[in-house]
Structures are given as structure tokens and as C-alpha cells.
mmCIF file with all atom_site columns, C-alpha atoms and ligand atoms in Angstrom:
data_model
loop_
_atom_site.group_PDB
_atom_site.id
_atom_site.type_symbol
_atom_site.label_atom_id
_atom_site.label_alt_id
_atom_site.label_comp_id
_atom_site.label_asym_id
_atom_site.label_entity_id
_atom_site.label_seq_id
_atom_site.pdbx_PDB_ins_code
_atom_site.Cartn_x
_atom_site.Cartn_y
_atom_site.Cartn_z
_atom_site.occupancy
_atom_site.B_iso_or_equiv
_atom_site.pdbx_formal_charge
_atom_site.auth_seq_id
_atom_site.auth_comp_id
_atom_site.auth_asym_id
_atom_site.auth_atom_id
_atom_site.pdbx_PDB_model_num
ATOM   1   C CA  . MET P 1 1   ? 0.000   0.000   0.000  1.00 78.00 ? 1   MET P CA  1
ATOM   2   C CA  . SER P 1 2   ? 1.073   3.603   -0.503 1.00 94.00 ? 2   SER P CA  1
ATOM   3   C CA  . LEU P 1 3   ? 1.829   6.062   2.291  1.00 94.00 ? 3   LEU P CA  1
ATOM   4   C CA  . GLU P 1 4   ? -1.406  7.901   1.373  1.00 95.00 ? 4   GLU P CA  1
ATOM   5   C CA  . GLN P 1 5   ? -3.423  4.715   1.785  1.00 94.00 ? 5   GLN P CA  1
ATOM   6   C CA  . TYR P 1 6   ? -1.704  4.032   5.095  1.00 85.00 ? 6   TYR P CA  1
ATOM   7   C CA  . GLU P 1 7   ? -2.512  7.538   6.331  1.00 90.00 ? 7   GLU P CA  1
ATOM   8   C CA  . ALA P 1 8   ? -6.140  7.186   5.205  1.00 93.00 ? 8   ALA P CA  1
ATOM   9   C CA  . TRP P 1 9   ? -6.343  3.883   7.081  1.00 88.00 ? 9   TRP P CA  1
ATOM   10  C CA  . GLY P 1 10  ? -4.827  5.632   10.114 1.00 86.00 ? 10  GLY P CA  1
ATOM   11  C CA  . GLN P 1 11  ? -7.847  7.961   10.162 1.00 91.00 ? 11  GLN P CA  1
ATOM   12  C CA  . LYS P 1 12  ? -10.006 5.002   11.202 1.00 91.00 ? 12  LYS P CA  1
ATOM   13  C CA  . GLY P 1 13  ? -8.605  5.282   14.718 1.00 90.00 ? 13  GLY P CA  1
ATOM   14  C CA  . ARG P 1 14  ? -7.279  1.752   15.042 1.00 94.00 ? 14  ARG P CA  1
ATOM   15  C CA  . THR P 1 15  ? -4.900  0.822   17.846 1.00 95.00 ? 15  THR P CA  1
ATOM   16  C CA  . THR P 1 16  ? -1.850  -0.749  16.227 1.00 94.00 ? 16  THR P CA  1
ATOM   17  C CA  . TYR P 1 17  ? 0.917   -2.919  17.686 1.00 95.00 ? 17  TYR P CA  1
ATOM   18  C CA  . VAL P 1 18  ? 4.010   -4.135  15.875 1.00 93.00 ? 18  VAL P CA  1
ATOM   19  C CA  . LEU P 1 19  ? 6.202   -7.138  16.607 1.00 94.00 ? 19  LEU P CA  1
ATOM   20  C CA  . THR P 1 20  ? 9.873   -6.844  15.694 1.00 94.00 ? 20  THR P CA  1
ATOM   21  C CA  . ASP P 1 21  ? 12.844  -9.120  16.253 1.00 91.00 ? 21  ASP P CA  1
ATOM   22  C CA  . SER P 1 22  ? 14.764  -6.570  18.301 1.00 89.00 ? 22  SER P CA  1
ATOM   23  C CA  . VAL P 1 23  ? 14.129  -4.398  21.352 1.00 83.00 ? 23  VAL P CA  1
ATOM   24  C CA  . ASP P 1 24  ? 15.524  -1.322  19.555 1.00 82.00 ? 24  ASP P CA  1
ATOM   25  C CA  . ASP P 1 25  ? 14.122  0.508   16.525 1.00 78.00 ? 25  ASP P CA  1
ATOM   26  C CA  . ALA P 1 26  ? 16.421  -1.353  14.105 1.00 83.00 ? 26  ALA P CA  1
ATOM   27  C CA  . GLY P 1 27  ? 14.510  -4.647  14.287 1.00 88.00 ? 27  GLY P CA  1
ATOM   28  C CA  . ASP P 1 28  ? 12.835  -6.250  11.287 1.00 91.00 ? 28  ASP P CA  1
ATOM   29  C CA  . LEU P 1 29  ? 9.058   -6.332  11.190 1.00 92.00 ? 29  LEU P CA  1
ATOM   30  C CA  . CYS P 1 30  ? 7.726   -9.766  12.249 1.00 95.00 ? 30  CYS P CA  1
ATOM   31  C CA  . GLY P 1 31  ? 4.036   -9.026  12.718 1.00 95.00 ? 31  GLY P CA  1
ATOM   32  C CA  . ILE P 1 32  ? 1.259   -6.446  12.935 1.00 95.00 ? 32  ILE P CA  1
ATOM   33  C CA  . PHE P 1 33  ? -1.836  -6.450  15.129 1.00 96.00 ? 33  PHE P CA  1
ATOM   34  C CA  . TRP P 1 34  ? -4.572  -3.850  15.087 1.00 96.00 ? 34  TRP P CA  1
ATOM   35  C CA  . ALA P 1 35  ? -7.815  -3.556  17.036 1.00 97.00 ? 35  ALA P CA  1
ATOM   36  C CA  . GLY P 1 36  ? -10.599 -1.014  16.824 1.00 97.00 ? 36  GLY P CA  1
ATOM   37  C CA  . GLN P 1 37  ? -14.271 -0.300  16.532 1.00 96.00 ? 37  GLN P CA  1
ATOM   38  C CA  . LYS P 1 38  ? -16.083 -1.646  13.493 1.00 96.00 ? 38  LYS P CA  1
ATOM   39  C CA  . GLU P 1 39  ? -19.719 -2.437  12.875 1.00 97.00 ? 39  GLU P CA  1
ATOM   40  C CA  . LEU P 1 40  ? -20.790 -6.090  13.100 1.00 98.00 ? 40  LEU P CA  1
ATOM   41  C CA  . PRO P 1 41  ? -21.363 -7.314  9.505  1.00 97.00 ? 41  PRO P CA  1
ATOM   42  C CA  . HIS P 1 42  ? -24.983 -7.591  8.367  1.00 96.00 ? 42  HIS P CA  1
ATOM   43  C CA  . ARG P 1 43  ? -25.586 -11.290 7.761  1.00 96.00 ? 43  ARG P CA  1
ATOM   44  C CA  . THR P 1 44  ? -28.622 -13.510 7.767  1.00 96.00 ? 44  THR P CA  1
ATOM   45  C CA  . ASP P 1 45  ? -26.849 -16.653 8.989  1.00 97.00 ? 45  ASP P CA  1
ATOM   46  C CA  . TYR P 1 46  ? -26.020 -15.793 12.606 1.00 98.00 ? 46  TYR P CA  1
ATOM   47  C CA  . THR P 1 47  ? -26.636 -18.819 14.800 1.00 97.00 ? 47  THR P CA  1
ATOM   48  C CA  . GLU P 1 48  ? -27.392 -16.656 17.820 1.00 96.00 ? 48  GLU P CA  1
ATOM   49  C CA  . SER P 1 49  ? -28.718 -13.191 18.494 1.00 96.00 ? 49  SER P CA  1
ATOM   50  C CA  . LEU P 1 50  ? -25.892 -10.629 18.692 1.00 97.00 ? 50  LEU P CA  1
ATOM   51  C CA  . ASP P 1 51  ? -26.543 -7.009  19.653 1.00 97.00 ? 51  ASP P CA  1
ATOM   52  C CA  . PRO P 1 52  ? -24.588 -4.836  17.154 1.00 97.00 ? 52  PRO P CA  1
ATOM   53  C CA  . LYS P 1 53  ? -24.392 -2.067  19.781 1.00 97.00 ? 53  LYS P CA  1
ATOM   54  C CA  . PHE P 1 54  ? -22.497 -4.450  22.082 1.00 98.00 ? 54  PHE P CA  1
ATOM   55  C CA  . TYR P 1 55  ? -20.344 -6.318  19.535 1.00 98.00 ? 55  TYR P CA  1
ATOM   56  C CA  . GLN P 1 56  ? -18.442 -3.263  18.264 1.00 97.00 ? 56  GLN P CA  1
ATOM   57  C CA  . HIS P 1 57  ? -14.789 -4.236  18.405 1.00 98.00 ? 57  HIS P CA  1
ATOM   58  C CA  . THR P 1 58  ? -12.646 -6.327  16.103 1.00 98.00 ? 58  THR P CA  1
ATOM   59  C CA  . TYR P 1 59  ? -8.992  -7.135  15.451 1.00 98.00 ? 59  TYR P CA  1
ATOM   60  C CA  . ALA P 1 60  ? -6.705  -8.450  12.746 1.00 97.00 ? 60  ALA P CA  1
ATOM   61  C CA  . PHE P 1 61  ? -3.284  -10.015 13.057 1.00 97.00 ? 61  PHE P CA  1
ATOM   62  C CA  . ARG P 1 62  ? -0.569  -11.006 10.613 1.00 96.00 ? 62  ARG P CA  1
ATOM   63  C CA  . LEU P 1 63  ? 2.783   -12.626 11.195 1.00 96.00 ? 63  LEU P CA  1
ATOM   64  C CA  . TYR P 1 64  ? 5.412   -12.395 8.473  1.00 95.00 ? 64  TYR P CA  1
ATOM   65  C CA  . GLY P 1 65  ? 7.716   -15.083 7.032  1.00 89.00 ? 65  GLY P CA  1
ATOM   66  C CA  . PRO P 1 66  ? 9.965   -16.751 9.582  1.00 88.00 ? 66  PRO P CA  1
ATOM   67  C CA  . ALA P 1 67  ? 7.780   -15.656 12.502 1.00 93.00 ? 67  ALA P CA  1
ATOM   68  C CA  . ARG P 1 68  ? 5.002   -18.031 11.374 1.00 93.00 ? 68  ARG P CA  1
ATOM   69  C CA  . GLY P 1 69  ? 4.464   -21.572 12.575 1.00 90.00 ? 69  GLY P CA  1
ATOM   70  C CA  . LYS P 1 70  ? 6.374   -21.084 15.840 1.00 90.00 ? 70  LYS P CA  1
ATOM   71  C CA  . GLY P 1 71  ? 3.395   -20.803 18.129 1.00 89.00 ? 71  GLY P CA  1
ATOM   72  C CA  . LEU P 1 72  ? 3.987   -17.060 18.626 1.00 92.00 ? 72  LEU P CA  1
ATOM   73  C CA  . SER P 1 73  ? 0.484   -15.936 17.752 1.00 94.00 ? 73  SER P CA  1
ATOM   74  C CA  . HIS P 1 74  ? -1.272  -16.840 20.991 1.00 95.00 ? 74  HIS P CA  1
ATOM   75  C CA  . ALA P 1 75  ? 1.268   -15.076 23.210 1.00 95.00 ? 75  ALA P CA  1
ATOM   76  C CA  . VAL P 1 76  ? 1.331   -11.962 21.012 1.00 95.00 ? 76  VAL P CA  1
ATOM   77  C CA  . LEU P 1 77  ? -2.448  -11.770 20.711 1.00 97.00 ? 77  LEU P CA  1
ATOM   78  C CA  . THR P 1 78  ? -2.879  -12.221 24.451 1.00 97.00 ? 78  THR P CA  1
ATOM   79  C CA  . VAL P 1 79  ? -0.577  -9.273  25.161 1.00 97.00 ? 79  VAL P CA  1
ATOM   80  C CA  . CYS P 1 80  ? -1.983  -6.989  22.421 1.00 97.00 ? 80  CYS P CA  1
ATOM   81  C CA  . MET P 1 81  ? -5.662  -7.711  23.032 1.00 97.00 ? 81  MET P CA  1
ATOM   82  C CA  . GLY P 1 82  ? -5.113  -7.585  26.796 1.00 97.00 ? 82  GLY P CA  1
ATOM   83  C CA  . ASP P 1 83  ? -3.677  -4.082  26.446 1.00 98.00 ? 83  ASP P CA  1
ATOM   84  C CA  . TYR P 1 84  ? -6.416  -2.962  24.046 1.00 98.00 ? 84  TYR P CA  1
ATOM   85  C CA  . VAL P 1 85  ? -9.249  -4.275  26.236 1.00 98.00 ? 85  VAL P CA  1
ATOM   86  C CA  . SER P 1 86  ? -7.689  -2.789  29.398 1.00 97.00 ? 86  SER P CA  1
ATOM   87  C CA  . ARG P 1 87  ? -8.383  0.664   27.905 1.00 96.00 ? 87  ARG P CA  1
ATOM   88  C CA  . LEU P 1 88  ? -12.086 -0.024  27.328 1.00 97.00 ? 88  LEU P CA  1
ATOM   89  C CA  . THR P 1 89  ? -15.046 0.274   29.677 1.00 96.00 ? 89  THR P CA  1
ATOM   90  C CA  . LEU P 1 90  ? -16.231 -3.286  30.232 1.00 97.00 ? 90  LEU P CA  1
ATOM   91  C CA  . PRO P 1 91  ? -18.231 -5.277  29.393 1.00 98.00 ? 91  PRO P CA  1
ATOM   92  C CA  . VAL P 1 92  ? -17.729 -5.128  25.627 1.00 97.00 ? 92  VAL P CA  1
ATOM   93  C CA  . GLY P 1 93  ? -18.197 -7.579  22.794 1.00 98.00 ? 93  GLY P CA  1
ATOM   94  C CA  . ALA P 1 94  ? -15.773 -8.294  19.964 1.00 98.00 ? 94  ALA P CA  1
ATOM   95  C CA  . TRP P 1 95  ? -16.266 -10.084 16.677 1.00 98.00 ? 95  TRP P CA  1
ATOM   96  C CA  . LEU P 1 96  ? -13.924 -11.435 14.008 1.00 98.00 ? 96  LEU P CA  1
ATOM   97  C CA  . GLU P 1 97  ? -14.384 -12.308 10.359 1.00 98.00 ? 97  GLU P CA  1
ATOM   98  C CA  . VAL P 1 98  ? -12.267 -15.380 9.642  1.00 97.00 ? 98  VAL P CA  1
ATOM   99  C CA  . ASN P 1 99  ? -11.703 -17.415 6.507  1.00 97.00 ? 99  ASN P CA  1
ATOM   100 C CA  . GLY P 1 100 ? -13.086 -20.882 7.231  1.00 94.00 ? 100 GLY P CA  1
ATOM   101 C CA  . LEU P 1 101 ? -10.256 -22.351 5.133  1.00 93.00 ? 101 LEU P CA  1
ATOM   102 C CA  . ASN P 1 102 ? -7.557  -20.777 7.313  1.00 94.00 ? 102 ASN P CA  1
ATOM   103 C CA  . PRO P 1 103 ? -7.103  -23.391 10.092 1.00 94.00 ? 103 PRO P CA  1
ATOM   104 C CA  . PRO P 1 104 ? -4.235  -21.620 11.914 1.00 93.00 ? 104 PRO P CA  1
ATOM   105 C CA  . ALA P 1 105 ? -6.278  -18.404 12.168 1.00 95.00 ? 105 ALA P CA  1
ATOM   106 C CA  . LEU P 1 106 ? -9.436  -20.222 13.215 1.00 96.00 ? 106 LEU P CA  1
ATOM   107 C CA  . ARG P 1 107 ? -7.579  -22.250 15.822 1.00 95.00 ? 107 ARG P CA  1
ATOM   108 C CA  . MET P 1 108 ? -5.781  -19.176 17.132 1.00 96.00 ? 108 MET P CA  1
ATOM   109 C CA  . ASP P 1 109 ? -8.991  -17.154 17.466 1.00 97.00 ? 109 ASP P CA  1
ATOM   110 C CA  . GLN P 1 110 ? -10.756 -20.017 19.232 1.00 97.00 ? 110 GLN P CA  1
ATOM   111 C CA  . LYS P 1 111 ? -7.809  -20.254 21.644 1.00 97.00 ? 111 LYS P CA  1
ATOM   112 C CA  . MET P 1 112 ? -8.391  -16.542 22.279 1.00 97.00 ? 112 MET P CA  1
ATOM   113 C CA  . GLY P 1 113 ? -11.885 -17.403 23.503 1.00 98.00 ? 113 GLY P CA  1
ATOM   114 C CA  . TYR P 1 114 ? -13.887 -16.676 20.339 1.00 98.00 ? 114 TYR P CA  1
ATOM   115 C CA  . ARG P 1 115 ? -16.665 -19.004 19.198 1.00 97.00 ? 115 ARG P CA  1
ATOM   116 C CA  . VAL P 1 116 ? -18.224 -19.432 15.763 1.00 98.00 ? 116 VAL P CA  1
ATOM   117 C CA  . VAL P 1 117 ? -21.560 -17.574 15.625 1.00 98.00 ? 117 VAL P CA  1
ATOM   118 C CA  . SER P 1 118 ? -22.433 -17.808 11.910 1.00 98.00 ? 118 SER P CA  1
ATOM   119 C CA  . GLY P 1 119 ? -22.528 -20.179 8.993  1.00 97.00 ? 119 GLY P CA  1
ATOM   120 C CA  . LEU P 1 120 ? -19.990 -20.067 6.165  1.00 96.00 ? 120 LEU P CA  1
ATOM   121 C CA  . ASN P 1 121 ? -20.924 -17.439 3.566  1.00 96.00 ? 121 ASN P CA  1
ATOM   122 C CA  . ASP P 1 122 ? -20.250 -17.442 -0.207 1.00 95.00 ? 122 ASP P CA  1
ATOM   123 C CA  . GLN P 1 123 ? -16.782 -16.000 0.353  1.00 95.00 ? 123 GLN P CA  1
ATOM   124 C CA  . GLY P 1 124 ? -15.927 -18.723 2.876  1.00 96.00 ? 124 GLY P CA  1
ATOM   125 C CA  . GLN P 1 125 ? -16.031 -16.284 5.790  1.00 97.00 ? 125 GLN P CA  1
ATOM   126 C CA  . LEU P 1 126 ? -17.182 -17.134 9.310  1.00 98.00 ? 126 LEU P CA  1
ATOM   127 C CA  . ILE P 1 127 ? -18.005 -14.705 12.120 1.00 98.00 ? 127 ILE P CA  1
ATOM   128 C CA  . LEU P 1 128 ? -16.612 -15.420 15.577 1.00 98.00 ? 128 LEU P CA  1
ATOM   129 C CA  . ALA P 1 129 ? -17.498 -13.504 18.741 1.00 98.00 ? 129 ALA P CA  1
ATOM   130 C CA  . ARG P 1 130 ? -16.770 -13.237 22.442 1.00 98.00 ? 130 ARG P CA  1
ATOM   131 C CA  . ARG P 1 131 ? -17.470 -11.020 25.431 1.00 98.00 ? 131 ARG P CA  1
ATOM   132 C CA  . TYR P 1 132 ? -14.884 -9.270  27.597 1.00 98.00 ? 132 TYR P CA  1
ATOM   133 C CA  . ASP P 1 133 ? -16.229 -8.824  31.137 1.00 96.00 ? 133 ASP P CA  1
HETATM 134 C C1  . LIG F 2 .   ? -2.834  -16.858 11.369 1.00 92.66 ? 1   LIG F C1  1
HETATM 135 C C2  . LIG F 2 .   ? -1.416  -16.622 11.881 1.00 92.66 ? 1   LIG F C2  1
HETATM 136 C C3  . LIG F 2 .   ? -1.365  -15.311 12.654 1.00 92.66 ? 1   LIG F C3  1
HETATM 137 C C4  . LIG F 2 .   ? -1.091  -17.802 12.817 1.00 92.66 ? 1   LIG F C4  1
HETATM 138 O O1  . LIG F 2 .   ? 0.140   -17.558 13.422 1.00 92.66 ? 1   LIG F O1  1
HETATM 139 P P1  . LIG F 2 .   ? 1.215   -18.708 13.749 1.00 92.66 ? 1   LIG F P1  1
HETATM 140 O O2  . LIG F 2 .   ? 2.017   -18.257 14.930 1.00 92.66 ? 1   LIG F O2  1
HETATM 141 O O3  . LIG F 2 .   ? 1.951   -19.038 12.517 1.00 92.66 ? 1   LIG F O3  1
HETATM 142 O O4  . LIG F 2 .   ? 0.309   -19.909 14.141 1.00 92.66 ? 1   LIG F O4  1
HETATM 143 P P2  . LIG F 2 .   ? 0.654   -21.016 15.183 1.00 92.66 ? 1   LIG F P2  1
HETATM 144 O O5  . LIG F 2 .   ? 1.901   -21.708 14.767 1.00 92.66 ? 1   LIG F O5  1
HETATM 145 O O6  . LIG F 2 .   ? 0.586   -20.454 16.574 1.00 92.66 ? 1   LIG F O6  1
HETATM 146 O O7  . LIG F 2 .   ? -0.582  -21.968 14.938 1.00 92.66 ? 1   LIG F O7  1
HETATM 147 C C5  . LIG F 2 .   ? -1.842  -21.570 15.428 1.00 92.66 ? 1   LIG F C5  1
HETATM 148 C C6  . LIG F 2 .   ? -2.598  -22.839 15.780 1.00 92.66 ? 1   LIG F C6  1
HETATM 149 O O8  . LIG F 2 .   ? -3.126  -23.417 14.557 1.00 92.66 ? 1   LIG F O8  1
HETATM 150 C C7  . LIG F 2 .   ? -2.732  -24.762 14.476 1.00 92.66 ? 1   LIG F C7  1
HETATM 151 N N1  . LIG F 2 .   ? -2.557  -25.087 13.066 1.00 92.66 ? 1   LIG F N1  1
HETATM 152 C C8  . LIG F 2 .   ? -1.585  -24.672 12.248 1.00 92.66 ? 1   LIG F C8  1
HETATM 153 N N2  . LIG F 2 .   ? -1.784  -25.175 11.015 1.00 92.66 ? 1   LIG F N2  1
HETATM 154 C C9  . LIG F 2 .   ? -2.911  -25.913 11.077 1.00 92.66 ? 1   LIG F C9  1
HETATM 155 C C10 . LIG F 2 .   ? -3.649  -26.682 10.128 1.00 92.66 ? 1   LIG F C10 1
HETATM 156 N N3  . LIG F 2 .   ? -3.269  -26.755 8.849  1.00 92.66 ? 1   LIG F N3  1
HETATM 157 N N4  . LIG F 2 .   ? -4.771  -27.302 10.552 1.00 92.66 ? 1   LIG F N4  1
HETATM 158 C C11 . LIG F 2 .   ? -5.189  -27.217 11.828 1.00 92.66 ? 1   LIG F C11 1
HETATM 159 N N5  . LIG F 2 .   ? -4.539  -26.481 12.783 1.00 92.66 ? 1   LIG F N5  1
HETATM 160 C C12 . LIG F 2 .   ? -3.412  -25.854 12.388 1.00 92.66 ? 1   LIG F C12 1
HETATM 161 C C13 . LIG F 2 .   ? -1.456  -24.845 15.265 1.00 92.66 ? 1   LIG F C13 1
HETATM 162 O O9  . LIG F 2 .   ? -1.203  -26.185 15.712 1.00 92.66 ? 1   LIG F O9  1
HETATM 163 C C14 . LIG F 2 .   ? -1.742  -23.908 16.430 1.00 92.66 ? 1   LIG F C14 1
HETATM 164 O O10 . LIG F 2 .   ? -2.571  -24.520 17.381 1.00 92.66 ? 1   LIG F O10 1
HETATM 165 P P3  . LIG F 2 .   ? -1.935  -25.000 18.804 1.00 92.66 ? 1   LIG F P3  1
HETATM 166 O O11 . LIG F 2 .   ? -1.354  -23.761 19.428 1.00 92.66 ? 1   LIG F O11 1
HETATM 167 O O12 . LIG F 2 .   ? -3.099  -25.537 19.543 1.00 92.66 ? 1   LIG F O12 1
HETATM 168 O O13 . LIG F 2 .   ? -0.885  -26.005 18.451 1.00 92.66 ? 1   LIG F O13 1
HETATM 169 C C15 . LIG F 2 .   ? -0.372  -16.567 10.727 1.00 92.66 ? 1   LIG F C15 1
HETATM 170 O O14 . LIG F 2 .   ? -0.405  -17.797 10.023 1.00 92.66 ? 1   LIG F O14 1
HETATM 171 C C16 . LIG F 2 .   ? -0.634  -15.432 9.748  1.00 92.66 ? 1   LIG F C16 1
HETATM 172 O O15 . LIG F 2 .   ? -0.148  -14.327 9.943  1.00 92.66 ? 1   LIG F O15 1
HETATM 173 N N6  . LIG F 2 .   ? -1.383  -15.689 8.658  1.00 92.66 ? 1   LIG F N6  1
HETATM 174 C C17 . LIG F 2 .   ? -1.690  -14.676 7.642  1.00 92.66 ? 1   LIG F C17 1
HETATM 175 C C18 . LIG F 2 .   ? -2.637  -13.619 8.140  1.00 92.66 ? 1   LIG F C18 1
HETATM 176 C C19 . LIG F 2 .   ? -3.905  -14.193 8.722  1.00 92.66 ? 1   LIG F C19 1
HETATM 177 O O16 . LIG F 2 .   ? -4.456  -15.164 8.205  1.00 92.66 ? 1   LIG F O16 1
HETATM 178 N N7  . LIG F 2 .   ? -4.348  -13.565 9.817  1.00 92.66 ? 1   LIG F N7  1
HETATM 179 C C20 . LIG F 2 .   ? -5.552  -14.032 10.520 1.00 92.66 ? 1   LIG F C20 1
HETATM 180 C C21 . LIG F 2 .   ? -6.774  -13.290 10.117 1.00 92.66 ? 1   LIG F C21 1
HETATM 181 S S1  . LIG F 2 .   ? -6.774  -11.624 10.682 1.00 92.66 ? 1   LIG F S1  1
#
């Protein structure tokens, strides 16, 4: 993406965390996590009733290259989401849109306490949700 696109994305008010392989600024980028407010998708295949006013938060996470497949994701997500949620007034709800054909992501999000609350749509996407109390 261009710098302009990055700055436009920055206007959405996301909270962003980066994982590098060094404690100083010279480290290589190993992963990015962001969390923020985003409206629950309108879908007709929710398997339970979710209040869109409550389920307002979401996150996305990406590890790069050599950082993958080492079991890092759970520890990093726990720290990042723990920090993000600690700044919110509880209780709050969070939802995730996950590709049903992405087992590592699905497994990771379920380990983070999220449960599947929708069917699989035409694009292969599932919605997961959880409460933070
Ligand atoms: C999704 C992602 C963050 C996972 O990170 P990771 O550190 O490489 O994943 P892990 O090695 O911790 O594996 C996560 C879990 O999935 C499991 N897993 C991995 N591959 C699997 C497969 N093919 N089938 C089933 N489970 C699988 C792992 O065993 C692990 O579970 P465990 O901790 O109970 O053993 C990383 O692959 C990534 O950045 N992907 C691209 C971006 C993305 O898809 N982000 C998620 C949506 S926002």
C-alpha cells in the first residue's frame, strides 16, 4: 500500500501494535496487530442473536515469514488484546471475520476465547465472537 493509503487507514482510529525481532528501533518487522471499533457485519446466517451495539470491536493479526508456525500468535495476541481491552469500559463484545479455510487463524482465534456464531458465507467467511467482562 502507498503512504497515502496508510494515512487514510490511520484515520479510522485503530490501535496498532508491531512485533519486531529486536528491542531497539532497528529490528525487522515480524508481525502487525490492530484492534478497533467496526460495525458487526450484516448477515442472515447468525446462529445466535448478537446485539450490534455491544459487539463493536474487532482485530486483525498477521505474522510475516519466519515468525510463522512457531506458536507465537497466541502469546502476542494475548498481550496486544489484553492491552487494548484494558483501555475499554467493560463489558464489551468483539467479533472477528475469519476465513473458514484458514485453520491456523481459526484455531488461534478459538484459543483466544472466540466461538463461531455464523454459517460459512459465499466467500468462505465465518463470524466469531466473544465477550470481555
Ligand atoms: C494466522 C497466523 C497469525 C497464525 O500464526 P502462527 O504463529 O503461525 O500460528 P501457530 O503456529 O501459533 O498456529 C496456530 C494454531 O493453529 C494450528 N494449526 C496450524 N496449522 C494448522 C492446520 N493446517 N490445521 C489445523 N490447525 C493448524 C497450530 O497447531 C496452532 O494450534 P496449537 O497452538 O493448539 O498447536 C499466521 O499464520 C498469519 O499471519 N497468517 C496470515 C494472516 C492471517 O491469516 N491472519 C488471521 C486473520 S486476521
